[in-house]
Amino acid sequence: MTNITSALLSLQDLRFAGMGPVQLELHAGEVVQIAGASGAGKSLLLRAIADLDRNTGRVALEGRPREDFPPSRWRRQVGYLPAEPAWWADTVGAHLERVDPAWLQALGFPATVTDWGVDRLSSGERQRLALVRLLALGPRVLLLDEPTANLDPENTRRVETLVRDYLASHHAAALWVSHDAAQRQRLGGTPRYMESGRFVPAPADAASPAAQASLNAG
């Protein structure tokens, strides 16, 4: 099939949960930051792209329609990291069989973390390790739903650096939901604001304390 776009990921008239349509092109190396108030549809958008919830419209990876991919392969190529990742085995190592040890070190973990029990992990440790678990699949596109929400500043910067390094080394791209204005400034990339499941111009007062409080509640 001939590619119809140079974009790594493209969305055309994507509709989901009574929301949309959404149009988007995401290019290799790019971070698109998504902000918006609680209930704006940010998480639902990521789930729709991952094809975890019912949706309509066209979604393509390097011009190839999503329908051409077996579901399991699509979710390896377009990797979704939810705000609360699931853990199904007793030990960390059971989830990280093919992980790059350098990624664990980059996120502040000792090599022995693979021996840890999942039940001893804090919410922030689970969040960071779930990112490593996702990267081990080698996705071309990362769908990141507030991946640093439970982290302190030091670990937040570690995650930001690792994701940036991964995008550069794997010619990948990311959709990153964040309510942190300072983080969005650090990440650079393309800012988008979501309202009722659509991308709209950011409100003029988006940087005000009241607006930030609304975003942080989302």
PDB file of C-alpha atoms in Angstrom:
ATOM      1  CA  MET A   1       0.000   0.000   0.000  1.00  0.00           C
ATOM      2  CA  THR A   2       1.332   3.445  -0.915  1.00  0.00           C
ATOM      3  CA  ASN A   3       1.803   5.812   1.996  1.00  0.00           C
ATOM      4  CA  ILE A   4      -0.509   8.795   1.785  1.00  0.00           C
ATOM      5  CA  THR A   5       1.270  10.823   4.451  1.00  0.00           C
ATOM      6  CA  SER A   6       4.767  11.404   5.783  1.00  0.00           C
ATOM      7  CA  ALA A   7       3.403  11.408   9.326  1.00  0.00           C
ATOM      8  CA  LEU A   8       4.341   8.625  11.706  1.00  0.00           C
ATOM      9  CA  LEU A   9       0.810   8.610  13.170  1.00  0.00           C
ATOM     10  CA  SER A  10      -2.188  10.239  11.536  1.00  0.00           C
ATOM     11  CA  LEU A  11      -5.763  10.664  12.767  1.00  0.00           C
ATOM     12  CA  GLN A  12      -8.587  11.652  10.443  1.00  0.00           C
ATOM     13  CA  ASP A  13     -12.080  12.323  11.778  1.00  0.00           C
ATOM     14  CA  LEU A  14     -11.494  10.163  14.841  1.00  0.00           C
ATOM     15  CA  ARG A  15     -14.636   9.994  16.988  1.00  0.00           C
ATOM     16  CA  PHE A  16     -14.970   8.256  20.346  1.00  0.00           C
ATOM     17  CA  ALA A  17     -17.385   8.219  23.301  1.00  0.00           C
ATOM     18  CA  GLY A  18     -19.592  10.821  21.634  1.00  0.00           C
ATOM     19  CA  MET A  19     -16.575  13.111  21.199  1.00  0.00           C
ATOM     20  CA  GLY A  20     -14.519  14.367  18.276  1.00  0.00           C
ATOM     21  CA  PRO A  21     -13.772  14.566  15.459  1.00  0.00           C
ATOM     22  CA  VAL A  22     -10.015  14.761  15.999  1.00  0.00           C
ATOM     23  CA  GLN A  23      -7.476  15.447  13.265  1.00  0.00           C
ATOM     24  CA  LEU A  24      -3.773  15.022  14.006  1.00  0.00           C
ATOM     25  CA  GLU A  25      -0.435  14.260  12.387  1.00  0.00           C
ATOM     26  CA  LEU A  26       2.460  13.162  14.584  1.00  0.00           C
ATOM     27  CA  HIS A  27       5.981  13.004  13.178  1.00  0.00           C
ATOM     28  CA  ALA A  28       9.058  11.064  14.263  1.00  0.00           C
ATOM     29  CA  GLY A  29      10.866  12.779  17.113  1.00  0.00           C
ATOM     30  CA  GLU A  30       7.853  14.940  17.967  1.00  0.00           C
ATOM     31  CA  VAL A  31       6.102  15.304  21.309  1.00  0.00           C
ATOM     32  CA  VAL A  32       2.517  16.539  21.160  1.00  0.00           C
ATOM     33  CA  GLN A  33       1.470  17.736  24.603  1.00  0.00           C
ATOM     34  CA  ILE A  34      -2.227  17.484  25.394  1.00  0.00           C
ATOM     35  CA  ALA A  35      -3.790  19.655  28.084  1.00  0.00           C
ATOM     36  CA  GLY A  36      -7.397  20.305  29.033  1.00  0.00           C
ATOM     37  CA  ALA A  37      -9.774  20.334  31.956  1.00  0.00           C
ATOM     38  CA  SER A  38     -11.089  17.216  33.671  1.00  0.00           C
ATOM     39  CA  GLY A  39     -13.495  15.324  31.414  1.00  0.00           C
ATOM     40  CA  ALA A  40     -12.201  16.941  28.226  1.00  0.00           C
ATOM     41  CA  GLY A  41     -11.524  13.539  26.655  1.00  0.00           C
ATOM     42  CA  LYS A  42      -7.738  13.350  26.881  1.00  0.00           C
ATOM     43  CA  SER A  43      -7.524   9.817  28.269  1.00  0.00           C
ATOM     44  CA  LEU A  44     -10.372   8.660  26.049  1.00  0.00           C
ATOM     45  CA  LEU A  45      -8.483   9.932  23.010  1.00  0.00           C
ATOM     46  CA  LEU A  46      -5.421   7.855  23.886  1.00  0.00           C
ATOM     47  CA  ARG A  47      -7.570   4.770  24.455  1.00  0.00           C
ATOM     48  CA  ALA A  48      -9.299   5.307  21.113  1.00  0.00           C
ATOM     49  CA  ILE A  49      -5.980   5.555  19.279  1.00  0.00           C
ATOM     50  CA  ALA A  50      -4.860   2.333  20.968  1.00  0.00           C
ATOM     51  CA  ASP A  51      -8.186   0.813  19.831  1.00  0.00           C
ATOM     52  CA  LEU A  52      -9.144  -0.146  23.369  1.00  0.00           C
ATOM     53  CA  ASP A  53     -12.569   1.528  23.154  1.00  0.00           C
ATOM     54  CA  ARG A  54     -15.105   1.810  20.359  1.00  0.00           C
ATOM     55  CA  ASN A  55     -14.193   4.518  17.838  1.00  0.00           C
ATOM     56  CA  THR A  56     -14.654   5.514  14.219  1.00  0.00           C
ATOM     57  CA  GLY A  57     -12.519   7.360  11.705  1.00  0.00           C
ATOM     58  CA  ARG A  58      -9.120   6.681  10.189  1.00  0.00           C
ATOM     59  CA  VAL A  59      -6.004   5.961  12.237  1.00  0.00           C
ATOM     60  CA  ALA A  60      -2.792   5.104  10.408  1.00  0.00           C
ATOM     61  CA  LEU A  61       0.832   4.335  11.233  1.00  0.00           C
ATOM     62  CA  GLU A  62       3.230   5.543   8.537  1.00  0.00           C
ATOM     63  CA  GLY A  63       0.287   5.685   6.163  1.00  0.00           C
ATOM     64  CA  ARG A  64      -0.827   2.124   6.861  1.00  0.00           C
ATOM     65  CA  PRO A  65      -4.400   1.891   8.204  1.00  0.00           C
ATOM     66  CA  ARG A  66      -4.837   0.476  11.681  1.00  0.00           C
ATOM     67  CA  GLU A  67      -7.148  -2.183  10.264  1.00  0.00           C
ATOM     68  CA  ASP A  68      -4.161  -3.741   8.473  1.00  0.00           C
ATOM     69  CA  PHE A  69      -2.540  -4.608  11.812  1.00  0.00           C
ATOM     70  CA  PRO A  70      -3.492  -7.497  14.096  1.00  0.00           C
ATOM     71  CA  PRO A  71      -4.639  -5.873  17.373  1.00  0.00           C
ATOM     72  CA  SER A  72      -1.682  -7.217  19.354  1.00  0.00           C
ATOM     73  CA  ARG A  73       0.810  -5.856  16.843  1.00  0.00           C
ATOM     74  CA  TRP A  74      -0.900  -2.469  16.721  1.00  0.00           C
ATOM     75  CA  ARG A  75      -0.636  -2.142  20.502  1.00  0.00           C
ATOM     76  CA  ARG A  76       3.051  -3.001  20.382  1.00  0.00           C
ATOM     77  CA  GLN A  77       3.686  -0.368  17.717  1.00  0.00           C
ATOM     78  CA  VAL A  78       1.389   2.221  19.309  1.00  0.00           C
ATOM     79  CA  GLY A  79       2.038   1.747  23.015  1.00  0.00           C
ATOM     80  CA  TYR A  80      -0.394   3.061  25.624  1.00  0.00           C
ATOM     81  CA  LEU A  81       0.679   3.881  29.184  1.00  0.00           C
ATOM     82  CA  PRO A  82      -2.414   4.499  31.345  1.00  0.00           C
ATOM     83  CA  ALA A  83      -2.370   6.721  34.397  1.00  0.00           C
ATOM     84  CA  GLU A  84      -2.724   3.599  36.576  1.00  0.00           C
ATOM     85  CA  PRO A  85      -0.859   0.729  34.888  1.00  0.00           C
ATOM     86  CA  ALA A  86      -1.876  -2.853  35.643  1.00  0.00           C
ATOM     87  CA  TRP A  87       0.402  -5.421  37.281  1.00  0.00           C
ATOM     88  CA  TRP A  88      -0.509  -9.098  37.033  1.00  0.00           C
ATOM     89  CA  ALA A  89       2.538 -11.067  38.287  1.00  0.00           C
ATOM     90  CA  ASP A  90       4.084 -11.157  41.758  1.00  0.00           C
ATOM     91  CA  THR A  91       7.568  -9.888  40.900  1.00  0.00           C
ATOM     92  CA  VAL A  92       8.906  -6.969  38.900  1.00  0.00           C
ATOM     93  CA  GLY A  93      11.156  -9.261  36.883  1.00  0.00           C
ATOM     94  CA  ALA A  94       8.190 -11.248  35.605  1.00  0.00           C
ATOM     95  CA  HIS A  95       7.051  -8.072  33.827  1.00  0.00           C
ATOM     96  CA  LEU A  96      10.475  -7.039  32.522  1.00  0.00           C
ATOM     97  CA  GLU A  97      11.944 -10.061  30.779  1.00  0.00           C
ATOM     98  CA  ARG A  98      13.569  -8.158  27.876  1.00  0.00           C
ATOM     99  CA  VAL A  99      14.282  -4.803  29.453  1.00  0.00           C
ATOM    100  CA  ASP A 100      17.411  -2.726  28.845  1.00  0.00           C
ATOM    101  CA  PRO A 101      19.195  -2.435  32.239  1.00  0.00           C
ATOM    102  CA  ALA A 102      20.309   1.069  31.247  1.00  0.00           C
ATOM    103  CA  TRP A 103      16.675   2.205  31.327  1.00  0.00           C
ATOM    104  CA  LEU A 104      16.272   0.973  34.891  1.00  0.00           C
ATOM    105  CA  GLN A 105      19.435   2.797  35.893  1.00  0.00           C
ATOM    106  CA  ALA A 106      18.278   5.955  34.110  1.00  0.00           C
ATOM    107  CA  LEU A 107      15.123   5.926  36.238  1.00  0.00           C
ATOM    108  CA  GLY A 108      17.039   5.483  39.490  1.00  0.00           C
ATOM    109  CA  PHE A 109      16.520   1.750  40.082  1.00  0.00           C
ATOM    110  CA  PRO A 110      19.185  -0.759  41.156  1.00  0.00           C
ATOM    111  CA  ALA A 111      19.753  -3.859  39.057  1.00  0.00           C
ATOM    112  CA  THR A 112      18.107  -5.900  41.814  1.00  0.00           C
ATOM    113  CA  VAL A 113      14.744  -4.220  41.204  1.00  0.00           C
ATOM    114  CA  THR A 114      13.767  -7.224  39.092  1.00  0.00           C
ATOM    115  CA  ASP A 115      13.765  -9.292  42.303  1.00  0.00           C
ATOM    116  CA  TRP A 116      11.363  -6.964  44.072  1.00  0.00           C
ATOM    117  CA  GLY A 117       7.792  -7.951  44.775  1.00  0.00           C
ATOM    118  CA  VAL A 118       5.183  -5.812  43.070  1.00  0.00           C
ATOM    119  CA  ASP A 119       3.358  -5.380  46.373  1.00  0.00           C
ATOM    120  CA  ARG A 120       6.277  -3.384  47.798  1.00  0.00           C
ATOM    121  CA  LEU A 121       6.251  -0.786  45.008  1.00  0.00           C
ATOM    122  CA  SER A 122       5.028   2.746  45.609  1.00  0.00           C
ATOM    123  CA  SER A 123       2.683   4.321  43.068  1.00  0.00           C
ATOM    124  CA  GLY A 124       5.577   6.325  41.644  1.00  0.00           C
ATOM    125  CA  GLU A 125       7.791   3.241  41.308  1.00  0.00           C
ATOM    126  CA  ARG A 126       4.992   1.402  39.540  1.00  0.00           C
ATOM    127  CA  GLN A 127       4.581   4.312  37.171  1.00  0.00           C
ATOM    128  CA  ARG A 128       8.280   4.431  36.255  1.00  0.00           C
ATOM    129  CA  LEU A 129       8.604   0.672  35.875  1.00  0.00           C
ATOM    130  CA  ALA A 130       5.493   0.533  33.715  1.00  0.00           C
ATOM    131  CA  LEU A 131       7.172   3.000  31.363  1.00  0.00           C
ATOM    132  CA  VAL A 132      10.201   0.705  31.104  1.00  0.00           C
ATOM    133  CA  ARG A 133       7.881  -2.233  30.465  1.00  0.00           C
ATOM    134  CA  LEU A 134       6.255  -0.295  27.623  1.00  0.00           C
ATOM    135  CA  LEU A 135       9.551   0.786  26.052  1.00  0.00           C
ATOM    136  CA  ALA A 136      10.733  -2.840  26.044  1.00  0.00           C
ATOM    137  CA  LEU A 137       8.067  -3.528  23.396  1.00  0.00           C
ATOM    138  CA  GLY A 138       9.789  -1.093  21.028  1.00  0.00           C
ATOM    139  CA  PRO A 139       6.760   1.072  20.147  1.00  0.00           C
ATOM    140  CA  ARG A 140       6.993   3.702  17.401  1.00  0.00           C
ATOM    141  CA  VAL A 141       4.374   5.867  19.105  1.00  0.00           C
ATOM    142  CA  LEU A 142       3.994   6.416  22.855  1.00  0.00           C
ATOM    143  CA  LEU A 143       0.568   7.316  24.261  1.00  0.00           C
ATOM    144  CA  LEU A 144       1.436   8.647  27.718  1.00  0.00           C
ATOM    145  CA  ASP A 145      -1.363   9.493  30.139  1.00  0.00           C
ATOM    146  CA  GLU A 146       0.195  11.657  32.860  1.00  0.00           C
ATOM    147  CA  PRO A 147       3.291   9.446  33.218  1.00  0.00           C
ATOM    148  CA  THR A 148       4.815  11.656  35.930  1.00  0.00           C
ATOM    149  CA  ALA A 149       1.690  12.474  37.962  1.00  0.00           C
ATOM    150  CA  ASN A 150       2.897  10.634  41.094  1.00  0.00           C
ATOM    151  CA  LEU A 151       6.574  11.568  40.858  1.00  0.00           C
ATOM    152  CA  ASP A 152       8.796  14.020  42.676  1.00  0.00           C
ATOM    153  CA  PRO A 153      10.771  16.587  40.627  1.00  0.00           C
ATOM    154  CA  GLU A 154      13.915  14.438  40.365  1.00  0.00           C
ATOM    155  CA  ASN A 155      12.089  11.386  39.056  1.00  0.00           C
ATOM    156  CA  THR A 156       9.930  13.535  36.802  1.00  0.00           C
ATOM    157  CA  ARG A 157      13.070  14.822  35.091  1.00  0.00           C
ATOM    158  CA  ARG A 158      14.390  11.271  34.794  1.00  0.00           C
ATOM    159  CA  VAL A 159      11.244  10.176  32.978  1.00  0.00           C
ATOM    160  CA  GLU A 160      11.314  13.197  30.683  1.00  0.00           C
ATOM    161  CA  THR A 161      14.943  12.526  29.771  1.00  0.00           C
ATOM    162  CA  LEU A 162      14.398   8.817  29.146  1.00  0.00           C
ATOM    163  CA  VAL A 163      11.406   9.437  26.900  1.00  0.00           C
ATOM    164  CA  ARG A 164      13.271  12.104  24.937  1.00  0.00           C
ATOM    165  CA  ASP A 165      16.265   9.768  24.495  1.00  0.00           C
ATOM    166  CA  TYR A 166      13.979   6.933  23.402  1.00  0.00           C
ATOM    167  CA  LEU A 167      12.236   9.077  20.796  1.00  0.00           C
ATOM    168  CA  ALA A 168      15.574  10.144  19.345  1.00  0.00           C
ATOM    169  CA  SER A 169      17.130   6.668  19.259  1.00  0.00           C
ATOM    170  CA  HIS A 170      14.039   4.866  17.943  1.00  0.00           C
ATOM    171  CA  HIS A 171      12.725   7.559  15.564  1.00  0.00           C
ATOM    172  CA  ALA A 172       9.541   7.441  17.601  1.00  0.00           C
ATOM    173  CA  ALA A 173       6.998  10.056  18.709  1.00  0.00           C
ATOM    174  CA  ALA A 174       4.775  10.697  21.713  1.00  0.00           C
ATOM    175  CA  LEU A 175       1.361  12.000  22.664  1.00  0.00           C
ATOM    176  CA  TRP A 176       1.835  13.176  26.252  1.00  0.00           C
ATOM    177  CA  VAL A 177      -1.071  14.186  28.490  1.00  0.00           C
ATOM    178  CA  SER A 178       0.168  16.607  31.141  1.00  0.00           C
ATOM    179  CA  HIS A 179      -1.404  19.115  33.516  1.00  0.00           C
ATOM    180  CA  ASP A 180       1.986  20.571  34.472  1.00  0.00           C
ATOM    181  CA  ALA A 181       2.632  23.831  32.620  1.00  0.00           C
ATOM    182  CA  ALA A 182       6.319  23.817  33.597  1.00  0.00           C
ATOM    183  CA  GLN A 183       6.688  20.298  32.253  1.00  0.00           C
ATOM    184  CA  ARG A 184       5.052  21.225  28.970  1.00  0.00           C
ATOM    185  CA  GLN A 185       7.521  24.083  28.623  1.00  0.00           C
ATOM    186  CA  ARG A 186      10.463  21.746  29.288  1.00  0.00           C
ATOM    187  CA  LEU A 187       9.240  19.147  26.825  1.00  0.00           C
ATOM    188  CA  GLY A 188       8.792  21.620  24.008  1.00  0.00           C
ATOM    189  CA  GLY A 189       7.107  20.058  21.014  1.00  0.00           C
ATOM    190  CA  THR A 190       3.566  20.866  19.950  1.00  0.00           C
ATOM    191  CA  PRO A 191       1.016  21.998  22.558  1.00  0.00           C
ATOM    192  CA  ARG A 192      -2.635  21.098  21.972  1.00  0.00           C
ATOM    193  CA  TYR A 193      -5.630  21.939  24.144  1.00  0.00           C
ATOM    194  CA  MET A 194      -8.630  19.607  24.317  1.00  0.00           C
ATOM    195  CA  GLU A 195     -12.212  20.519  25.081  1.00  0.00           C
ATOM    196  CA  SER A 196     -15.182  18.152  24.680  1.00  0.00           C
ATOM    197  CA  GLY A 197     -13.055  15.692  22.753  1.00  0.00           C
ATOM    198  CA  ARG A 198     -11.751  18.196  20.212  1.00  0.00           C
ATOM    199  CA  PHE A 199      -8.578  20.188  19.847  1.00  0.00           C
ATOM    200  CA  VAL A 200      -9.366  23.874  20.249  1.00  0.00           C
ATOM    201  CA  PRO A 201      -7.311  27.042  20.733  1.00  0.00           C
ATOM    202  CA  ALA A 202      -6.097  27.296  24.313  1.00  0.00           C
ATOM    203  CA  PRO A 203      -8.136  29.798  26.335  1.00  0.00           C
ATOM    204  CA  ALA A 204      -6.474  33.158  26.839  1.00  0.00           C
ATOM    205  CA  ASP A 205      -6.330  32.581  30.604  1.00  0.00           C
ATOM    206  CA  ALA A 206      -4.917  29.034  30.375  1.00  0.00           C
ATOM    207  CA  ALA A 207      -1.816  30.055  32.314  1.00  0.00           C
ATOM    208  CA  SER A 208      -3.736  31.754  35.125  1.00  0.00           C
ATOM    209  CA  PRO A 209      -3.768  30.149  38.609  1.00  0.00           C
ATOM    210  CA  ALA A 210      -7.487  29.362  38.318  1.00  0.00           C
ATOM    211  CA  ALA A 211      -7.055  27.718  34.936  1.00  0.00           C
ATOM    212  CA  GLN A 212      -4.080  25.701  36.149  1.00  0.00           C
ATOM    213  CA  ALA A 213      -6.088  24.511  39.156  1.00  0.00           C
ATOM    214  CA  SER A 214      -8.783  23.274  36.764  1.00  0.00           C
ATOM    215  CA  LEU A 215      -6.212  21.438  34.660  1.00  0.00           C
ATOM    216  CA  ASN A 216      -4.526  19.911  37.676  1.00  0.00           C
ATOM    217  CA  ALA A 217      -7.866  18.486  38.793  1.00  0.00           C
ATOM    218  CA  GLY A 218      -8.243  16.620  35.486  1.00  0.00           C
TER     219      GLY A 218
END
